Short mmCIF file of C-alpha atoms in Angstrom, two decimals:
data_model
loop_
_atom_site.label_atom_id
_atom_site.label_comp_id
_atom_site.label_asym_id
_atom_site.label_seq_id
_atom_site.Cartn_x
_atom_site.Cartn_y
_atom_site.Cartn_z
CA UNK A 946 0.08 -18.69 -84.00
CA UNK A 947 1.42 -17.67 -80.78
CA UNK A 948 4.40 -15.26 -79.82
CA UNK A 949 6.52 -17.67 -79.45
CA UNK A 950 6.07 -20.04 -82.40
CA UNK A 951 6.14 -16.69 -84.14
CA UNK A 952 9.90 -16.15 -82.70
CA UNK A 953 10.71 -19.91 -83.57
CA UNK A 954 9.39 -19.60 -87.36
CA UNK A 955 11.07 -16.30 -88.13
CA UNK A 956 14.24 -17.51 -86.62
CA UNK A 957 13.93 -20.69 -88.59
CA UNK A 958 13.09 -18.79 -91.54
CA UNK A 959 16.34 -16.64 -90.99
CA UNK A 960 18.42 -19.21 -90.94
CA UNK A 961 17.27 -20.77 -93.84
CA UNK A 962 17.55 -17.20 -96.09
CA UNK A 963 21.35 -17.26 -94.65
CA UNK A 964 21.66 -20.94 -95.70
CA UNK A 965 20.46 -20.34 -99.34
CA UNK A 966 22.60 -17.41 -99.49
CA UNK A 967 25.82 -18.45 -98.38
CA UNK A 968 28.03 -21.03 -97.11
CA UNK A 969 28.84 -21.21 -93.50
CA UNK A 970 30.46 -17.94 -91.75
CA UNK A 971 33.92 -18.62 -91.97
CA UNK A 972 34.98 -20.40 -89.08
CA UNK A 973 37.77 -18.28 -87.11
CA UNK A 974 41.11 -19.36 -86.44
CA UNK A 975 41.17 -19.88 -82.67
CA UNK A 976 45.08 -19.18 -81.34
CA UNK A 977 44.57 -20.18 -77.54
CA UNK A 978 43.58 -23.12 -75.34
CA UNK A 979 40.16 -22.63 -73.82
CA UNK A 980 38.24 -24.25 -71.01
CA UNK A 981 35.54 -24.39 -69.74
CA UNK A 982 35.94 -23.83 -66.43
CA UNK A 983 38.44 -20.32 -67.26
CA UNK A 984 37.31 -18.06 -64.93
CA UNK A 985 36.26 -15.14 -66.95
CA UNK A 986 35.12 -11.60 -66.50
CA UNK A 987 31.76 -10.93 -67.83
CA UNK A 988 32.02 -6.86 -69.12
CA UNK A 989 33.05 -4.27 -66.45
CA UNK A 990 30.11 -5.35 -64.07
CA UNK A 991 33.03 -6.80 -61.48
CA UNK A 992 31.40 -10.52 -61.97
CA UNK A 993 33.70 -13.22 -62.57
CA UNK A 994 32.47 -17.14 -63.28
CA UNK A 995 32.68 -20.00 -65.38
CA UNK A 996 33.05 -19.45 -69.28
CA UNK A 997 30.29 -22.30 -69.73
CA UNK A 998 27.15 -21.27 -68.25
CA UNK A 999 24.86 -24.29 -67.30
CA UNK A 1000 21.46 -24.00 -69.24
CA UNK A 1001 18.53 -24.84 -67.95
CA UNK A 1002 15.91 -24.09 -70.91
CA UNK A 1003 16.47 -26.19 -73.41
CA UNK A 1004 13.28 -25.30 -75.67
CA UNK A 1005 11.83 -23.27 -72.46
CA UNK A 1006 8.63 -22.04 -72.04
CA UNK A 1007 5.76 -22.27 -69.98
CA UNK A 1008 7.86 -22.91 -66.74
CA UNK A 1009 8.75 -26.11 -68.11
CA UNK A 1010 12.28 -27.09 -69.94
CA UNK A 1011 14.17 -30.37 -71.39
CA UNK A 1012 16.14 -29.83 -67.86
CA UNK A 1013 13.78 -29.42 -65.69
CA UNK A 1014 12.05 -32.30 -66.97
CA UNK A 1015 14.74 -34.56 -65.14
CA UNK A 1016 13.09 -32.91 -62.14
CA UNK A 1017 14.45 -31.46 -59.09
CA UNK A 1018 16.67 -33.91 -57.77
CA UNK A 1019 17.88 -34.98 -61.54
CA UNK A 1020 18.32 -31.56 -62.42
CA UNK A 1021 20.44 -30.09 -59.38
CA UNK A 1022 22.75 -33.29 -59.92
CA UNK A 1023 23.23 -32.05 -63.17
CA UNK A 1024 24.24 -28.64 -61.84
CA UNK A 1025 26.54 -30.18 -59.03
CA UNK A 1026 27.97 -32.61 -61.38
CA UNK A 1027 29.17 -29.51 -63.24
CA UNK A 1028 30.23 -27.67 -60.25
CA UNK A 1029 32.61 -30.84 -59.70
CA UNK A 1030 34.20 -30.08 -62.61
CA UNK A 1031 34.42 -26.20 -62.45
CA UNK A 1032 31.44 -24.92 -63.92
CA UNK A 1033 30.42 -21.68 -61.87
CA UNK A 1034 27.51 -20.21 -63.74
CA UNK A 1035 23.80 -21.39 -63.10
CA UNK A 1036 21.62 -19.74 -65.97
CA UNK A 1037 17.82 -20.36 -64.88
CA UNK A 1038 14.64 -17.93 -65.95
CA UNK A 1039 11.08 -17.94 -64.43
CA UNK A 1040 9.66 -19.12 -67.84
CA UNK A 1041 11.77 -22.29 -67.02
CA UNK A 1042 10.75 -22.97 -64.10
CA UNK A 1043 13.78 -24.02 -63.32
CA UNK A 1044 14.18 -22.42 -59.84
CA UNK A 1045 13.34 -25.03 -57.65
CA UNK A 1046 16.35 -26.99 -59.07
CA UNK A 1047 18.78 -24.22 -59.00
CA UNK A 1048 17.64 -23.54 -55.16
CA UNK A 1049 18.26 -27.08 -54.60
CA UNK A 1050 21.45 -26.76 -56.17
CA UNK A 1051 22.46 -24.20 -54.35
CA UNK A 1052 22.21 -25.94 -50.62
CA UNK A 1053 25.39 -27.85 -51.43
CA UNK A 1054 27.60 -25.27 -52.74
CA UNK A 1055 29.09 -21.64 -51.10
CA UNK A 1056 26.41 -19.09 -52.39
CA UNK A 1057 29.63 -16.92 -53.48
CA UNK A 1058 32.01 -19.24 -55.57
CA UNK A 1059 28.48 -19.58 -57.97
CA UNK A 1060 26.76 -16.90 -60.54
CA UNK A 1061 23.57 -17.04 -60.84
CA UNK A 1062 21.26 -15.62 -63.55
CA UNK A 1063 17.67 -15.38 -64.71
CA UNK A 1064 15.49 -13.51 -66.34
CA UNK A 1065 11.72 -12.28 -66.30
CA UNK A 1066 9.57 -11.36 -68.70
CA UNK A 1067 7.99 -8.11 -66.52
CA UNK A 1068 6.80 -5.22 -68.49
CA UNK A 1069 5.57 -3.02 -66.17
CA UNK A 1070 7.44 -1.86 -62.70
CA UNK A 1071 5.03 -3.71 -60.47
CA UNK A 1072 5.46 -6.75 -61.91
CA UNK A 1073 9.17 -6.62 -61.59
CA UNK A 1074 9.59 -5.68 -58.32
CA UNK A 1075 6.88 -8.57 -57.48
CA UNK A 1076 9.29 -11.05 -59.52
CA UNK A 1077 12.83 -9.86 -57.96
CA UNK A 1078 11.40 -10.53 -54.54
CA UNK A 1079 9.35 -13.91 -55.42
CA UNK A 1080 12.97 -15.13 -57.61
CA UNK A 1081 14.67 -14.72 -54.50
CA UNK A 1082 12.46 -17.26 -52.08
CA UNK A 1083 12.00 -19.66 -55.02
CA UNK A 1084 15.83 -19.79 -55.71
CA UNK A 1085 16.57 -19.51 -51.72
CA UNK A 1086 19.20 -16.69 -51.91
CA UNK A 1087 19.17 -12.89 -51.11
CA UNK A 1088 20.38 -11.92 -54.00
CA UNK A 1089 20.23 -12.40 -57.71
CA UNK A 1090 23.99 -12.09 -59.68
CA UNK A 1091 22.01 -11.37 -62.78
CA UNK A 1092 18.76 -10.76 -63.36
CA UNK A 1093 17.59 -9.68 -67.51
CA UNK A 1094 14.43 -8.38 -69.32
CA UNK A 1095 13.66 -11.97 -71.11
CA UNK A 1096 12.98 -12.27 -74.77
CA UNK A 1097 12.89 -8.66 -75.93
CA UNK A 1098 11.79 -7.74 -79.68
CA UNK A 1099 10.49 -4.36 -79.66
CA UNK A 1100 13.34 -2.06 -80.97
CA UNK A 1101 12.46 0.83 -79.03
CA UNK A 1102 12.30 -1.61 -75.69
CA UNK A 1103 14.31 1.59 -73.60
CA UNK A 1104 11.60 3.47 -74.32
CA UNK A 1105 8.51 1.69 -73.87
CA UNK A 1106 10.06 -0.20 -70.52
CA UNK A 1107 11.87 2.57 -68.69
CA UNK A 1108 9.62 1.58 -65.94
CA UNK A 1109 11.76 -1.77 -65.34
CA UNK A 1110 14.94 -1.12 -66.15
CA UNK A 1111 14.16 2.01 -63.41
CA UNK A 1112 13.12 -0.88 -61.25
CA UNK A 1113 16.36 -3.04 -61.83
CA UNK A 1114 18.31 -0.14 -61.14
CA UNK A 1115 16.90 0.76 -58.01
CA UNK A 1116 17.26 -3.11 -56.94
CA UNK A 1117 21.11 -3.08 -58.17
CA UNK A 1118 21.67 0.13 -56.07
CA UNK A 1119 20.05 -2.15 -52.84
CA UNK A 1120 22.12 -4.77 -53.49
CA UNK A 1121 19.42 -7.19 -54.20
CA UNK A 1122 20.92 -7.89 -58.19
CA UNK A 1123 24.48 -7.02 -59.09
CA UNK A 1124 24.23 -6.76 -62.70
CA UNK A 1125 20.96 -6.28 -65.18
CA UNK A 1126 20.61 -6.50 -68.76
CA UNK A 1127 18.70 -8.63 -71.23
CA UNK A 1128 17.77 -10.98 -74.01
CA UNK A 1129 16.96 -10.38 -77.20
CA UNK A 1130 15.30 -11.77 -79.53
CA UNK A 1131 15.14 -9.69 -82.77
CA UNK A 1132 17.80 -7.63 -84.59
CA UNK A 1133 16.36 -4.30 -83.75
CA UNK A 1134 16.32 -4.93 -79.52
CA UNK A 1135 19.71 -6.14 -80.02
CA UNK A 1136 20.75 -2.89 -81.56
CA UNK A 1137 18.85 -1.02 -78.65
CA UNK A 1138 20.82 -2.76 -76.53
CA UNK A 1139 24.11 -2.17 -77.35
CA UNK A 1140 23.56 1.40 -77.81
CA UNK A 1141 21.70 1.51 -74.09
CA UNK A 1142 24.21 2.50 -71.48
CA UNK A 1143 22.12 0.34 -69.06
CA UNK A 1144 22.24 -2.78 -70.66
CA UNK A 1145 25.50 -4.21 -68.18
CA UNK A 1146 25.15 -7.86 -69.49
CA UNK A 1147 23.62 -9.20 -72.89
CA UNK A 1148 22.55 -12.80 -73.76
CA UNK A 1149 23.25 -12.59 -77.72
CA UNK A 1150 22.00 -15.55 -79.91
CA UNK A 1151 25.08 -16.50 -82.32
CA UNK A 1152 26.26 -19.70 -83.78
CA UNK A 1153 27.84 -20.09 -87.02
CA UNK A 1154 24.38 -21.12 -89.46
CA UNK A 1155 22.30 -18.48 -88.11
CA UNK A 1156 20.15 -21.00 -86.98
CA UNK A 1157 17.16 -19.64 -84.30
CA UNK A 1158 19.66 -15.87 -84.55
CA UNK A 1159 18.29 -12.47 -84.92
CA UNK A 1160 19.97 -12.26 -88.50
CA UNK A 1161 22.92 -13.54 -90.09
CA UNK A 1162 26.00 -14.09 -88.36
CA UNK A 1163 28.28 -11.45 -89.87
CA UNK A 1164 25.20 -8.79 -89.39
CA UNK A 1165 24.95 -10.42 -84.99
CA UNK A 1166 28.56 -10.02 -85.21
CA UNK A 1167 28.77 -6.71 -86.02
CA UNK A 1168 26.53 -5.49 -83.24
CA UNK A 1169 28.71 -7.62 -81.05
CA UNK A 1170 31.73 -5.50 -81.52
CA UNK A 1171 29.46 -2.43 -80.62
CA UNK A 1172 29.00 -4.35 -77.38
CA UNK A 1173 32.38 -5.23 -76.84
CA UNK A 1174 33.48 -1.59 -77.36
CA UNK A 1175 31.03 -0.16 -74.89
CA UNK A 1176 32.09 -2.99 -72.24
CA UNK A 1177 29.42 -5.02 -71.62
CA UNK A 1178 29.30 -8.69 -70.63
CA UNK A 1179 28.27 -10.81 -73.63
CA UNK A 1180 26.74 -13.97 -73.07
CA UNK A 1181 26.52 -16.29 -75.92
CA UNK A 1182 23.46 -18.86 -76.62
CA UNK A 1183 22.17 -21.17 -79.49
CA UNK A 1184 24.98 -21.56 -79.85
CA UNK A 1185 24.50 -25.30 -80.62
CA UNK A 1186 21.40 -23.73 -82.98
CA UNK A 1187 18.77 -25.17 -80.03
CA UNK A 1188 19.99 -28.59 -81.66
CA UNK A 1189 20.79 -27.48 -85.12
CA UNK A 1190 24.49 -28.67 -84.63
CA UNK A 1191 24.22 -31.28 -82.19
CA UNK A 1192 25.76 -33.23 -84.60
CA UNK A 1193 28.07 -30.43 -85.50
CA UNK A 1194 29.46 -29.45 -81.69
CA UNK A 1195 33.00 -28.75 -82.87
CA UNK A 1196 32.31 -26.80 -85.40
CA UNK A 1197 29.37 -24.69 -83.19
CA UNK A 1198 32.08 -24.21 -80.40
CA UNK A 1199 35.02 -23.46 -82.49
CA UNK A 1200 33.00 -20.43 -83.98
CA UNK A 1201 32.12 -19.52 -80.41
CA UNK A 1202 35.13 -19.20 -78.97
CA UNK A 1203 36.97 -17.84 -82.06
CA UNK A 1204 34.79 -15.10 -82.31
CA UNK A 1205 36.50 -13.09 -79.50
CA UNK A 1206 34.02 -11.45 -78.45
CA UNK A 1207 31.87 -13.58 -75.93
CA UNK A 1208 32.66 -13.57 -72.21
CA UNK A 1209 30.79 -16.70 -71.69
CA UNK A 1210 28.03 -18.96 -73.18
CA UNK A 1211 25.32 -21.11 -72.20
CA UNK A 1212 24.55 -24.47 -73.33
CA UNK A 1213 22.03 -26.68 -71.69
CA UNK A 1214 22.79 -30.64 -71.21
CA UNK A 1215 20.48 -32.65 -70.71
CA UNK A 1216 22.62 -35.39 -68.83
CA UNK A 1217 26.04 -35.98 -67.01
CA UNK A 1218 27.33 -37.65 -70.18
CA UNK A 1219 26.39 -34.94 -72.17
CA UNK A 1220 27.66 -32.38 -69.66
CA UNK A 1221 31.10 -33.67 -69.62
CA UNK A 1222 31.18 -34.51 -73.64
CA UNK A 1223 30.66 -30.64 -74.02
CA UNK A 1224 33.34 -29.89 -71.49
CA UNK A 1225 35.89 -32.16 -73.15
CA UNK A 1226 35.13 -30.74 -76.72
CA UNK A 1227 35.52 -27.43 -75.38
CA UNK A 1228 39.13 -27.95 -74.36
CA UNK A 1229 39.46 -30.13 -77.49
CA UNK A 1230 39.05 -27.45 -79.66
CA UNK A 1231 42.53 -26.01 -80.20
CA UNK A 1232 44.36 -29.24 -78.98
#
């Protein structure tokens, strides 16, 4: 079994132990129009974008995604098709592969009115530095908005990878990112996260079945609020469950934005259709 079908069966298996053991978090009671296109802040790192982030690893590994199986041209539609309609935030990683399309993308829009993000999964300082400066030719821009340690598990990940987050500071000092942080994938990095005064921006896995989460929702929650408290930018994703609650949207984004505590989410569509489905049920959902 690899690492990640590791990740996917012990998220799955999650999920189901939260399933058996309770009924759904209770949904909150959202008291405000939202859309997706609100311009929001993300944390105190000075960035302001879209509240929908457009995803671009939809089951992503192995430089290869649902979205970037549309292929370049089909895939920076997509993003331009959202920018048309006010979407701002371009959420790519290496293990995507999805910057070729961003780059593309990004030839048809001002650099500045868009935020975009990826991640790498560097280890060691080398390896980092090597990926900031090959992310910037293969996206075509000089700088990065936000650039995250990918997929971390290890709780004591501040530790063990000083040596990049040293390296992502020195780049954020240069100007070449403006904002680092990461993503986590167990409970225990997402703890070392929100107690890390360097973590700026964090991509938390949340929906309302704990479905591909780091725990339950109530226990993801709670470490949310330490995040919130400590001002960083909170990105939400699963939070359709990687396809869990495609059937289910409402109820997925309800959660979401009732929560109060993410600046912005990502969900990846996989067509136009789809793309402006989710926007409409976003601003459907306290209609």
């Amino acid at each position: 079994m690899n690492r990640r079908q590791f990740l996917t069966v012990s998220a799955t298996g999650v999920a189901g132990a939260w399933l058996s053991s309770a009924s759904l978090a209770a949904l909150p009671q959202v008291s405000q129009r939202f859309s997706a296109s609100d311009t929001v802040a993300l944390g105190h790192t000075g960035i302001r974008t879209s509240r929908l982030a457009m995803g671009t690893g939809t089951v992503g590994s192995g430089h290869h995604s649902h979205q970037t199986a549309l292929g370049i041209k089909g895939l920076s539609e997509l993003l331009l098709n959202g920018y048309d309609h006010g979407l701002r935030f371009f959420d790519a990683a290496d293990s995507y592969g999805s910057h070729p399309h961003v780059a593309e993308a990004l030839k048809h829009v001002p650099r500045d009115k868009v935020t975009v993000l990826t991640k790498t999964w560097a280890r060691d300082p080398k390896t980092a530095r090597e990926d900031l400066d090959r992310f910037r030719r293969e996206l075509g821009t000089d700088y990065i908005d936000i650039c995250l340690m990918h997929c971390l598990t290890e709780a004591n990940w501040t530790e063990q990878y000083r040596g990049v987050m040293d390296v992502f500071s020195e780049a954020k000092q240069k100007g070449i990112i403006r904002a680092h942080g990461c993503s986590c994938h167990s409970i225990e990095a997402l703890r070392a996260a929100a107690n890390s005064p360097w973590v700026e921006v964090d991509l938390v896995r949340i929906n309302p079945i704990g479905s591909y989460m780091d725990a339950d929702p109530p226990t993801v929650v709670s470490v949310m609020r330490e995040m919130r408290a400590a001002g960083k930018g909170i990105i939400g994703m699963k939070i359709l469950g990687q396809g869990t609650m495609r059937n289910r949207q409402d109820e997925a984004l309800k959660f979401a934005l009732g929560l109060g505590l993410l600046d912005a989410f990502t969900i990846g569509a996989e067509s136009k259709a789809e793309q402006e489905d989710l926007i409409r049920r976003i601003g459907a959902v306290n209609a």
